[in-house]
C-alpha positions in Angstrom: 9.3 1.6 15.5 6.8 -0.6 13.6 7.3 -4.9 13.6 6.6 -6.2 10.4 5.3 -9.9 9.1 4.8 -11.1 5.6 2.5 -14.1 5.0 1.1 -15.4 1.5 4.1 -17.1 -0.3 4.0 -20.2 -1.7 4.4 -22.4 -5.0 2.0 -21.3 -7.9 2.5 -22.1 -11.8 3.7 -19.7 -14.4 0.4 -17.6 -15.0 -1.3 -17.7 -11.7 -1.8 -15.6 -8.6 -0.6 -14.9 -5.2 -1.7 -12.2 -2.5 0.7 -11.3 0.1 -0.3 -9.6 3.1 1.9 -7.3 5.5 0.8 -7.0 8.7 2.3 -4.1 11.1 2.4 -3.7 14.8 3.9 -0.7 17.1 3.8 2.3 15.8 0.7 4.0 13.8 0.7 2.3 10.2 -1.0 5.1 8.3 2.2 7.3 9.5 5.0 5.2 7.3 5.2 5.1 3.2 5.0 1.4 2.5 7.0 -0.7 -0.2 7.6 -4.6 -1.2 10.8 -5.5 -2.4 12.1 -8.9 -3.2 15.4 -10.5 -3.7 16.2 -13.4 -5.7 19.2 -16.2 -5.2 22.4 -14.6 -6.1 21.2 -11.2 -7.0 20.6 -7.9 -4.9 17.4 -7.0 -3.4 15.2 -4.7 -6.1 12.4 -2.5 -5.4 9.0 -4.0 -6.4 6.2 -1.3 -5.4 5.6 1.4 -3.0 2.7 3.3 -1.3 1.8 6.8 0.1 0.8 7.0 3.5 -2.8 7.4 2.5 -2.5 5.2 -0.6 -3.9 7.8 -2.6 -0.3 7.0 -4.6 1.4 4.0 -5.9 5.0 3.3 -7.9 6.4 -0.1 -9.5 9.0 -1.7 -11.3 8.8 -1.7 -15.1 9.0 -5.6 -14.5 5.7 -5.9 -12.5 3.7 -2.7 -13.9 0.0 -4.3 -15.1 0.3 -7.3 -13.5 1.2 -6.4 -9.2 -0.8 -4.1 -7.5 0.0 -2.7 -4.3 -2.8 -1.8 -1.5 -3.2 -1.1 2.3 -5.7 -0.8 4.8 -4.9 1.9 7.9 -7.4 0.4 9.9 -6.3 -3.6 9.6 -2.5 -1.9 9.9 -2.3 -4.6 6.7 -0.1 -4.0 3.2 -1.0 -6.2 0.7 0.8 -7.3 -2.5 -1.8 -8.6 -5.4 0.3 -10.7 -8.2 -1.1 -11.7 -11.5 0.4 -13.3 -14.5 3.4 -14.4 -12.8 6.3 -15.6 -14.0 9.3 -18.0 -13.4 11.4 -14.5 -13.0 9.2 -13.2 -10.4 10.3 -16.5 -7.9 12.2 -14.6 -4.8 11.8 -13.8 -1.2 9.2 -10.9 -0.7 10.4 -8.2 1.8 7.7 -5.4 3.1 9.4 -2.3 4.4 8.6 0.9 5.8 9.8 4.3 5.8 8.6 7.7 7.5 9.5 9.9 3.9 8.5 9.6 0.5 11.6 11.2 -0.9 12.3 9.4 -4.3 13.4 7.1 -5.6 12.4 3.8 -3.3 15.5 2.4 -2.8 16.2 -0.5 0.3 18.7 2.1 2.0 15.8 4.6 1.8 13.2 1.9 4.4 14.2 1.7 7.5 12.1 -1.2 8.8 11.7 -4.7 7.3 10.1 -7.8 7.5 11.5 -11.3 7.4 10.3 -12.6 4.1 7.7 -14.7 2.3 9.4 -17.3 -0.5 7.4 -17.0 -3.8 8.5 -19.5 -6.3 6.7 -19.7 -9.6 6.9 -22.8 -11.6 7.2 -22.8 -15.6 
């Protein structure tokens, strides 16, 4: 089992930056595959990014390729979320999750452990 807490959210204007951080307690970090996910008012929760257990390997959304990037430290037990360029669309609550497997594709039923959320809200 592995407790997870988001931090970072906040207000920023269309075209500016936010880091979100992921920090994980319990069991060892470096033994889950990593993701952010976020859900917006109204609509389902959609797969953002994920990482390999190493983080030798990343995937994203078509919506935030070039512009998120996903990292982790093992040794802070930390997952961080880097966002550039965002946009009004990209306002939602920010969900980290964890899974033991990597089997594709990263969809929330595959993560078994999640975090309570960070509100992003991007102003235009």
């Amino acid at each position: 089992q592995v407790q997870l807490v988001e931090s970072g959210g906040g207000l920023v204007q269309a075209g500016g930056s936010l880091r979100l951080s992921c920090a994980a307690s319990g069991r060892t970090f470096s033994s889950f595959t990593m993701g952010w996910f976020r859900q917006a008012p109204g609509k389902e929760r959609e797969f953002v990014a994920e990482i390999s257990r190493s983080g030798a390997q990343t995937t994203y959304a078509d919506s935030v390729k070039g512009r998120f990037t996903i990292s982790r430290d093992n040794a802070k037990s930390t997952l961080y979320l880097q966002m550039n360029g965002l946009k009004a669309e990209d306002t939602a609550v920010y969900y980290c999750a964890a899974r033991y497997d990597s089997t594709p594709p990263p969809t929330p039923l595959r993560y078994r452990y999640w975090g309570q959320g960070t509100q992003v809200t991007v102003s235009s």
